[in-house]
């Protein structure tokens, strides 16, 4: 906890951000550091709640409440309040391998479970977490710490996203020799290519990867495990294999006109923008410049597409979501400590409002077909208004007579992911669940094939970065136990 009466004495202070209109002219992170005096007051608001639901990390109604990493939030809040930043860092790193990632991109389910949030705005946990780790790097407290001894066991981790990196870090700490295989040309998985630079600058990802390499983790890029190196070769060279390949099977729309030129999936679009910024001096090869853009999908990836199109100079942007607008306050059906399903202005929507004068989101809209010209080029799309199905609360039905045409030169599809890609099952000979994820029971993380484990979105399904990291840590513990018949990993 912080100050005993801090949650009464002080109000929540929002993390400062750069001017929303000005920041659309570059690709730098949109958030700014919070002054130390404000962080101290923020930490003081952490109350003596008895049971810190912020640290629980439980799933309630298919949503996460509290931190899946079980971060020691009250303890490091108190350390910040007391001015002991080194202690705060030590406490943070006990449970979180990469706070510089979660402190930037996590939607903070910990704040949804904060006891203060029953009646008042939650403690600003995410901003404090980011400040602790950033200070740790600035002060030079974070240094390579290779294991004192090696076990002689070798582990291959397939995929260098948040689950793969967390699993590798833990296994390396246990003394195993870890090799990470990444099919892309750069390491980090979605941290590198799926999340835009304005949310997570790529130097931050590279800094952590370089630190892991100095600690003994071996990285191999440009190699698709199971294809460029066979499964039999992997089994010959390694004592265990961990699949952390993510949920790369993106959901698409199957409606007339889908083959029109100008329709793209969200992640390849975001990936190309990052590649262009890193390798081509910012010249965008798949650009929204001067175009009318429609983003199909109301989630975070869709918001990232909005922010990217803004920076590319889009003429206009609409973001269609099939669900209704969330309420400003919790509904009775969404009580604490569930994750609060309430309306918020994401960074991308603030930027769009600043540039165009309005929020780009439109709700209860269903795209029914695309329109193209004789050359096969996209002209726009037709969409209808929808309403909740009275017989099924999870479905929506079209409202007759509401079909409209929307002109568009570029459509980006961001409607989520449906498990991992088929090649993983084919190449590794493992079983899949009915959700097209790898069949590996939580708590064991073992697949149907001997010596092959799975974790992260590949096993769990599309989720949060923080959940993927928690999965990676738990899988590492199971692998360590499998190899050594005991484990001391947390």
Coordinates of C-alpha atoms in Angstrom, one line a residue:
X1 CA 0.0 0.0 0.0
X2 CA 1.0 3.6 -0.1
X3 CA -0.4 6.3 2.2
X4 CA -3.2 5.0 4.5
X5 CA -5.6 7.7 3.4
X6 CA -4.0 8.4 0.0
X7 CA -7.0 7.1 -2.0
X8 CA -9.1 9.7 -0.1
X9 CA -6.6 12.6 -0.2
X10 CA -5.5 12.4 -3.8
X11 CA -7.2 12.1 -7.2
X12 CA -6.0 9.9 -10.0
X13 CA -3.5 11.7 -12.3
X14 CA -3.7 10.6 -16.0
X15 CA -0.5 9.7 -17.8
X16 CA 0.6 12.8 -19.8
X17 CA 0.5 12.4 -23.6
X18 CA 1.8 14.4 -26.5
X19 CA -0.5 16.7 -28.3
X20 CA -2.8 14.4 -30.4
X21 CA -2.6 16.5 -33.6
X22 CA 1.1 17.1 -33.5
X23 CA 2.1 13.5 -32.8
X24 CA 0.4 12.3 -36.0
X25 CA 3.2 13.9 -37.9
X26 CA 5.7 11.4 -36.6
X27 CA 6.0 7.8 -35.4
X28 CA 7.4 8.3 -31.9
X29 CA 5.6 7.1 -28.8
X30 CA 2.6 9.1 -27.9
X31 CA 3.0 9.0 -24.1
X32 CA 5.2 11.1 -22.0
X33 CA 7.0 10.3 -18.7
X34 CA 5.0 11.3 -15.6
X35 CA 6.8 13.7 -13.2
X36 CA 8.1 11.9 -10.1
X37 CA 6.0 14.0 -7.7
X38 CA 2.9 12.9 -9.5
X39 CA 4.0 9.3 -9.4
X40 CA 4.5 9.5 -5.7
X41 CA 0.9 10.8 -5.3
X42 CA -0.3 8.1 -7.6
X43 CA 1.4 5.4 -5.6
X44 CA 0.1 6.9 -2.3
X45 CA -3.5 6.1 -3.5
X46 CA -2.8 2.3 -3.2
X47 CA -5.0 1.5 -0.2
X48 CA -4.6 -1.2 2.5
X49 CA -7.4 -3.3 0.8
X50 CA -6.6 -6.6 2.5
X51 CA -7.0 -8.7 -0.6
X52 CA -5.2 -7.1 -3.6
X53 CA -7.5 -8.1 -6.5
X54 CA -5.1 -6.2 -8.8
X55 CA -2.7 -9.0 -8.4
X56 CA -5.1 -12.0 -8.7
X57 CA -5.2 -12.4 -12.5
X58 CA -8.4 -14.5 -12.7
X59 CA -10.7 -15.0 -15.7
X60 CA -14.3 -13.8 -15.1
X61 CA -16.9 -14.2 -17.9
X62 CA -14.2 -14.7 -20.5
X63 CA -12.3 -11.6 -19.4
X64 CA -9.2 -11.1 -17.3
X65 CA -9.5 -9.2 -14.0
X66 CA -6.2 -8.4 -12.2
X67 CA -2.7 -9.1 -13.4
X68 CA -2.1 -12.5 -15.0
X69 CA 1.5 -12.2 -13.9
X70 CA 0.4 -11.7 -10.3
X71 CA 2.6 -8.6 -10.0
X72 CA 3.3 -7.5 -6.4
X73 CA 1.5 -4.2 -7.1
X74 CA 0.8 -3.0 -3.5
X75 CA 4.4 -3.7 -2.5
X76 CA 6.1 -1.8 -5.4
X77 CA 3.5 1.0 -5.0
X78 CA 4.6 1.4 -1.4
X79 CA 8.2 1.4 -2.4
X80 CA 7.6 4.2 -4.9
X81 CA 5.6 6.1 -2.3
X82 CA 8.6 5.7 0.1
X83 CA 11.0 6.9 -2.7
X84 CA 12.8 3.5 -2.8
X85 CA 12.9 3.0 -6.6
X86 CA 15.5 0.3 -6.5
X87 CA 13.3 -1.8 -4.2
X88 CA 10.3 -1.1 -6.5
X89 CA 12.3 -2.4 -9.4
X90 CA 13.4 -5.6 -7.6
X91 CA 9.8 -6.3 -6.6
X92 CA 8.5 -5.7 -10.1
X93 CA 11.1 -8.0 -11.8
X94 CA 10.2 -10.9 -9.4
X95 CA 7.1 -11.5 -11.5
X96 CA 7.4 -9.5 -14.7
X97 CA 10.2 -10.3 -17.2
X98 CA 9.5 -7.3 -19.4
X99 CA 7.7 -4.4 -17.7
X100 CA 8.8 -2.0 -20.4
X101 CA 6.3 -3.9 -22.7
X102 CA 3.4 -4.3 -20.4
X103 CA 3.8 -0.7 -19.1
X104 CA 3.3 0.5 -22.6
X105 CA 0.8 -1.8 -24.4
X106 CA -1.1 -3.7 -21.7
X107 CA -4.8 -2.5 -21.3
X108 CA -4.2 -2.8 -17.5
X109 CA -6.7 -5.4 -16.2
X110 CA -4.9 -4.8 -12.9
X111 CA -6.6 -1.4 -12.7
X112 CA -10.0 -3.0 -13.4
X113 CA -9.5 -5.2 -10.3
X114 CA -8.2 -2.3 -8.1
X115 CA -10.3 -2.0 -5.0
X116 CA -10.3 1.8 -5.2
X117 CA -12.1 1.4 -8.5
X118 CA -15.3 0.2 -6.7
X119 CA -16.2 3.8 -6.2
X120 CA -13.4 6.0 -7.6
X121 CA -10.9 5.9 -10.5
X122 CA -8.4 3.1 -10.0
X123 CA -4.8 3.6 -8.9
X124 CA -2.7 4.5 -12.0
X125 CA -0.8 1.1 -11.8
X126 CA 0.2 1.0 -15.5
X127 CA 1.9 4.4 -15.4
X128 CA 3.8 3.5 -12.2
X129 CA 5.0 0.2 -13.7
X130 CA 6.3 2.0 -16.8
X131 CA 8.1 4.6 -14.7
X132 CA 9.8 1.9 -12.5
X133 CA 11.3 0.0 -15.4
X134 CA 12.3 3.1 -17.3
X135 CA 14.1 4.4 -14.3
X136 CA 15.8 1.0 -13.9
X137 CA 17.3 1.3 -17.3
X138 CA 18.1 5.0 -16.9
X139 CA 20.0 4.4 -13.6
X140 CA 21.9 1.4 -15.0
X141 CA 20.4 -1.0 -12.5
X142 CA 19.4 -3.5 -15.2
X143 CA 22.5 -5.4 -16.4
X144 CA 23.0 -8.8 -18.0
X145 CA 22.8 -11.6 -15.4
X146 CA 23.8 -14.9 -17.1
X147 CA 23.2 -18.1 -15.1
X148 CA 26.1 -19.2 -12.8
X149 CA 25.9 -22.8 -14.2
X150 CA 24.5 -24.7 -17.1
X151 CA 22.5 -27.9 -16.8
X152 CA 23.6 -29.4 -20.1
X153 CA 20.0 -29.4 -21.3
X154 CA 19.0 -27.7 -24.6
X155 CA 15.6 -26.2 -25.4
X156 CA 14.3 -24.8 -28.7
X157 CA 11.7 -22.1 -28.5
X158 CA 9.7 -21.4 -31.7
X159 CA 8.6 -17.8 -31.9
X160 CA 10.0 -14.7 -30.3
X161 CA 6.8 -12.9 -29.3
X162 CA 6.0 -12.1 -25.6
X163 CA 5.3 -15.8 -24.8
X164 CA 8.5 -17.1 -26.4
X165 CA 10.7 -14.4 -25.0
X166 CA 9.3 -14.9 -21.4
X167 CA 9.7 -18.6 -21.7
X168 CA 13.2 -18.3 -23.0
X169 CA 14.2 -15.9 -20.3
X170 CA 13.0 -18.2 -17.5
X171 CA 14.5 -21.3 -19.0
X172 CA 17.9 -19.5 -19.4
X173 CA 17.7 -18.4 -15.8
X174 CA 17.3 -22.1 -14.9
X175 CA 20.6 -22.8 -16.6
X176 CA 19.3 -24.5 -19.8
X177 CA 20.8 -23.6 -23.2
X178 CA 18.0 -21.9 -25.1
X179 CA 17.8 -21.3 -28.9
X180 CA 14.9 -19.1 -30.2
X181 CA 13.8 -19.6 -33.8
X182 CA 12.0 -16.6 -35.4
X183 CA 10.7 -16.8 -39.0
X184 CA 10.8 -13.0 -39.5
X185 CA 13.9 -11.0 -40.1
X186 CA 13.7 -9.3 -36.7
X187 CA 13.0 -10.6 -33.2
X188 CA 10.0 -9.7 -31.1
X189 CA 7.0 -11.2 -32.9
X190 CA 4.0 -9.0 -32.6
X191 CA 6.0 -6.7 -30.3
X192 CA 8.2 -5.8 -33.3
X193 CA 5.7 -6.0 -36.2
X194 CA 2.2 -6.3 -34.8
X195 CA 2.2 -3.3 -32.5
X196 CA 2.9 0.1 -34.1
X197 CA 5.9 2.2 -33.1
X198 CA 3.9 5.0 -31.6
X199 CA 2.8 2.5 -28.9
X200 CA 6.1 0.7 -28.5
X201 CA 9.2 2.0 -30.1
X202 CA 11.3 -0.8 -31.6
X203 CA 14.5 0.3 -29.8
X204 CA 12.8 -0.8 -26.6
X205 CA 12.2 -4.3 -28.0
X206 CA 15.7 -4.6 -29.4
X207 CA 17.2 -3.4 -26.1
X208 CA 15.5 -6.3 -24.3
X209 CA 16.4 -8.9 -26.9
X210 CA 20.1 -7.7 -26.8
X211 CA 20.0 -8.1 -23.0
X212 CA 18.7 -11.7 -23.3
X213 CA 21.4 -12.5 -25.9
X214 CA 24.1 -11.2 -23.5
X215 CA 22.7 -13.5 -20.8
X216 CA 23.1 -16.5 -23.1
X217 CA 19.9 -16.9 -25.1
X218 CA 20.7 -17.7 -28.7
X219 CA 18.5 -16.2 -31.4
X220 CA 18.1 -17.4 -35.0
X221 CA 16.1 -15.2 -37.4
X222 CA 14.7 -16.0 -40.9
X223 CA 14.1 -19.6 -40.1
X224 CA 10.6 -21.2 -40.1
X225 CA 10.8 -24.1 -37.7
X226 CA 9.2 -27.2 -39.1
X227 CA 10.1 -26.0 -42.7
X228 CA 13.6 -24.6 -42.9
X229 CA 14.6 -26.9 -40.0
X230 CA 12.6 -30.1 -39.7
X231 CA 11.0 -31.4 -36.6
X232 CA 13.2 -34.4 -36.6
X233 CA 16.3 -32.2 -36.7
X234 CA 14.9 -30.2 -33.8
X235 CA 14.3 -33.3 -31.8
X236 CA 17.8 -34.6 -32.5
X237 CA 19.4 -31.3 -31.3
X238 CA 17.1 -30.4 -28.4
X239 CA 15.8 -32.0 -25.3
X240 CA 12.5 -30.1 -25.4
X241 CA 10.7 -27.8 -27.9
X242 CA 8.3 -25.0 -27.0
X243 CA 5.8 -23.7 -29.6
X244 CA 5.1 -20.0 -29.0
X245 CA 4.0 -19.2 -32.5
X246 CA 1.1 -17.0 -31.6
X247 CA -2.5 -17.0 -33.0
X248 CA -1.6 -16.0 -36.6
X249 CA -4.7 -17.2 -38.3
X250 CA -6.4 -13.9 -38.9
X251 CA -10.2 -13.9 -39.3
X252 CA -11.4 -12.7 -42.8
X253 CA -14.7 -11.7 -44.2
X254 CA -16.3 -13.9 -46.8
X255 CA -18.6 -11.6 -48.7
X256 CA -19.0 -10.6 -52.4
X257 CA -16.2 -8.4 -53.8
X258 CA -13.6 -9.6 -51.3
X259 CA -11.1 -10.0 -54.1
X260 CA -11.1 -6.2 -54.9
X261 CA -7.7 -4.6 -55.0
X262 CA -7.4 -2.3 -52.0
X263 CA -8.6 -4.7 -49.3
X264 CA -5.9 -5.7 -46.8
X265 CA -5.6 -7.6 -43.5
X266 CA -4.7 -5.5 -40.6
X267 CA -1.5 -7.1 -39.3
X268 CA 0.3 -7.3 -42.7
X269 CA -0.6 -3.6 -43.2
X270 CA 0.8 -2.7 -39.7
X271 CA 3.9 -4.9 -40.3
X272 CA 4.6 -3.2 -43.6
X273 CA 4.4 0.3 -42.0
X274 CA 6.9 -0.7 -39.4
X275 CA 9.3 -2.3 -42.0
X276 CA 9.1 0.9 -44.1
X277 CA 9.9 3.0 -41.0
X278 CA 12.9 0.8 -40.1
X279 CA 14.3 0.0 -43.5
X280 CA 13.1 2.5 -46.0
X281 CA 13.4 5.9 -44.2
X282 CA 9.7 6.1 -43.5
X283 CA 8.6 5.9 -47.2
X284 CA 5.3 4.0 -47.0
X285 CA 4.9 1.3 -49.7
X286 CA 1.3 0.4 -48.6
X287 CA 0.0 3.9 -47.9
X288 CA -3.3 5.4 -47.0
X289 CA -2.1 8.8 -48.2
X290 CA -5.0 10.7 -49.9
X291 CA -7.3 7.8 -49.5
X292 CA -10.7 7.2 -48.0
X293 CA -10.0 4.5 -45.4
X294 CA -12.5 2.1 -43.7
X295 CA -11.3 -0.1 -40.9
X296 CA -13.6 -3.1 -40.2
X297 CA -13.3 -4.1 -36.6
X298 CA -13.7 -2.2 -33.4
X299 CA -10.8 -3.5 -31.3
X300 CA -7.2 -2.5 -30.5
X301 CA -5.8 -3.7 -33.8
X302 CA -8.4 -1.7 -35.6
X303 CA -7.4 1.4 -33.6
X304 CA -3.8 0.8 -34.5
X305 CA -4.8 0.8 -38.2
X306 CA -6.6 4.2 -37.6
X307 CA -3.5 5.7 -36.0
X308 CA -1.2 4.3 -38.8
X309 CA -3.5 5.6 -41.6
X310 CA -3.6 9.0 -39.9
X311 CA 0.2 9.2 -40.0
X312 CA 0.2 8.2 -43.7
X313 CA -2.1 11.1 -44.5
X314 CA -5.5 9.5 -45.1
X315 CA -8.1 11.7 -46.5
X316 CA -10.8 10.3 -44.2
X317 CA -11.1 7.3 -41.8
X318 CA -14.1 5.3 -40.6
X319 CA -13.9 2.5 -38.2
X320 CA -16.9 0.0 -38.2
X321 CA -17.7 -2.1 -35.3
X322 CA -20.6 -4.6 -35.2
X323 CA -21.1 -4.2 -31.4
X324 CA -22.9 -1.3 -29.7
X325 CA -21.2 1.6 -28.1
X326 CA -20.0 0.8 -24.5
X327 CA -21.5 2.8 -21.6
X328 CA -19.6 5.5 -19.8
X329 CA -20.1 3.7 -16.5
X330 CA -20.2 0.1 -15.5
X331 CA -23.6 -1.6 -16.0
X332 CA -25.0 -3.8 -13.2
X333 CA -24.2 -6.9 -15.3
X334 CA -20.5 -5.8 -15.3
X335 CA -19.7 -5.4 -11.6
X336 CA -16.3 -5.0 -10.0
X337 CA -13.9 -6.9 -10.1
X338 CA -14.7 -7.8 -13.7
X339 CA -12.8 -5.9 -16.3
X340 CA -14.8 -2.7 -16.8
X341 CA -16.5 -2.8 -20.2
X342 CA -16.9 0.9 -20.5
X343 CA -16.3 3.5 -23.2
X344 CA -12.9 4.9 -23.7
X345 CA -11.0 7.2 -26.1
X346 CA -8.0 5.2 -27.3
X347 CA -4.9 7.2 -28.5
X348 CA -5.9 6.6 -32.1
X349 CA -9.4 8.0 -31.7
X350 CA -8.1 11.1 -29.8
X351 CA -5.8 11.7 -32.8
X352 CA -8.6 11.2 -35.4
X353 CA -10.9 13.5 -33.5
X354 CA -8.1 16.2 -33.4
X355 CA -7.4 15.8 -37.2
X356 CA -10.9 15.3 -38.6
X357 CA -13.0 16.8 -35.8
X358 CA -14.9 13.7 -34.9
X359 CA -14.4 10.2 -33.5
X360 CA -14.0 7.8 -36.4
X361 CA -15.9 4.9 -34.8
X362 CA -19.4 3.9 -36.0
X363 CA -21.3 1.2 -34.1
X364 CA -23.7 -1.5 -34.9
X365 CA -22.6 -1.7 -38.6
X366 CA -22.2 -4.8 -40.6
X367 CA -20.4 -4.9 -44.0
X368 CA -22.3 -7.0 -46.5
X369 CA -20.4 -6.6 -49.8
X370 CA -17.6 -4.7 -51.6
X371 CA -17.9 -2.7 -54.8
X372 CA -15.1 -2.7 -57.4
X373 CA -14.7 -1.2 -60.9
X374 CA -14.0 -3.0 -64.1
X375 CA -10.2 -3.1 -63.3
X376 CA -11.0 -4.9 -60.0
X377 CA -10.1 -1.9 -57.9
X378 CA -12.0 -1.1 -54.7
X379 CA -14.7 1.6 -55.0
X380 CA -16.3 1.2 -51.6
X381 CA -18.6 -1.1 -49.6
X382 CA -22.2 -1.6 -48.7
X383 CA -23.1 -1.9 -45.0
X384 CA -26.3 -2.2 -43.0
X385 CA -27.2 -1.2 -39.5
X386 CA -27.7 -4.1 -37.0
X387 CA -29.3 -4.7 -33.7
X388 CA -28.9 -7.3 -31.0
X389 CA -30.7 -10.6 -31.7
X390 CA -33.4 -10.9 -29.0
X391 CA -32.9 -14.7 -29.0
X392 CA -29.1 -14.6 -28.8
X393 CA -27.3 -11.9 -26.9
X394 CA -24.0 -12.7 -28.6
X395 CA -25.4 -12.2 -32.2
X396 CA -26.6 -9.3 -34.2
X397 CA -29.2 -9.1 -36.9
X398 CA -29.4 -6.8 -39.9
X399 CA -32.1 -4.1 -39.9
X400 CA -34.0 -4.2 -43.3
X401 CA -33.9 -1.0 -45.3
X402 CA -30.7 0.4 -43.8
X403 CA -28.2 -0.5 -46.4
X404 CA -25.8 2.3 -47.4
X405 CA -22.8 2.8 -49.7
X406 CA -19.6 4.1 -48.3
X407 CA -16.8 5.2 -50.7
X408 CA -13.4 3.7 -49.9
X409 CA -10.0 3.4 -51.6
X410 CA -8.5 1.3 -48.8
X411 CA -10.2 -1.2 -46.5
X412 CA -8.4 -2.8 -43.5
X413 CA -9.8 -6.0 -41.9
X414 CA -9.2 -6.2 -38.2
X415 CA -11.7 -8.6 -36.8
X416 CA -9.4 -10.8 -34.7
X417 CA -7.8 -14.2 -35.0
X418 CA -9.0 -17.8 -35.1
X419 CA -6.2 -19.8 -33.6
X420 CA -2.8 -20.7 -34.9
X421 CA -1.9 -21.3 -38.5
X422 CA -2.4 -24.7 -40.1
X423 CA 1.2 -25.3 -40.9
X424 CA 2.1 -25.7 -37.2
X425 CA -0.3 -28.7 -36.8
X426 CA 0.8 -30.2 -40.1
X427 CA 4.6 -29.8 -39.6
X428 CA 4.8 -30.8 -35.9
X429 CA 2.1 -33.5 -36.0
X430 CA 0.3 -32.1 -32.9
X431 CA -3.5 -32.1 -32.2
X432 CA -5.6 -29.0 -32.2
X433 CA -8.6 -27.9 -30.2
X434 CA -12.0 -27.0 -31.6
X435 CA -10.8 -23.4 -31.4
X436 CA -7.9 -24.2 -33.7
X437 CA -5.4 -23.7 -30.9
X438 CA -2.7 -26.2 -29.9
X439 CA -4.0 -28.9 -27.7
X440 CA -1.9 -28.5 -24.5
X441 CA -3.7 -28.4 -21.2
X442 CA -3.2 -25.4 -19.0
X443 CA -1.0 -26.3 -16.0
X444 CA 1.0 -28.8 -18.1
X445 CA 1.5 -27.1 -21.5
X446 CA 2.4 -30.4 -23.0
X447 CA 1.2 -31.2 -26.5
X448 CA 0.2 -34.6 -27.8
X449 CA 3.7 -35.1 -29.1
X450 CA 6.5 -36.2 -26.7
X451 CA 8.9 -33.3 -25.7
X452 CA 6.9 -30.7 -27.4
X453 CA 5.2 -27.9 -25.3
X454 CA 3.1 -24.9 -26.2
X455 CA 2.2 -21.6 -24.7
X456 CA 0.9 -18.1 -25.4
X457 CA -1.7 -17.3 -28.0
X458 CA -0.9 -20.5 -29.9
X459 CA -2.2 -22.5 -26.9
X460 CA -4.5 -20.0 -25.2
X461 CA -6.0 -18.2 -28.2
X462 CA -5.9 -14.5 -29.0
X463 CA -5.3 -12.6 -25.8
X464 CA -3.2 -9.9 -24.1
X465 CA 0.6 -9.5 -24.1
X466 CA 0.6 -9.9 -20.4
X467 CA -1.3 -13.2 -20.6
X468 CA 1.1 -14.4 -23.2
X469 CA 4.0 -13.6 -20.9
X470 CA 2.3 -15.4 -18.0
X471 CA 1.9 -18.4 -20.2
X472 CA 5.5 -18.3 -21.2
X473 CA 6.6 -18.3 -17.6
X474 CA 4.3 -21.1 -16.6
X475 CA 5.4 -23.3 -19.6
X476 CA 9.0 -22.7 -18.7
X477 CA 8.4 -24.1 -15.3
X478 CA 6.8 -27.2 -16.7
X479 CA 9.7 -27.7 -19.2
X480 CA 12.2 -27.3 -16.4
X481 CA 10.4 -29.9 -14.3
X482 CA 10.2 -32.2 -17.3
X483 CA 14.0 -31.9 -17.9
X484 CA 15.2 -32.0 -14.2
X485 CA 12.4 -33.7 -12.3
X486 CA 12.2 -30.7 -10.1
X487 CA 12.0 -27.0 -10.6
X488 CA 12.7 -23.8 -8.6
X489 CA 11.3 -21.4 -11.2
X490 CA 8.4 -19.3 -9.9

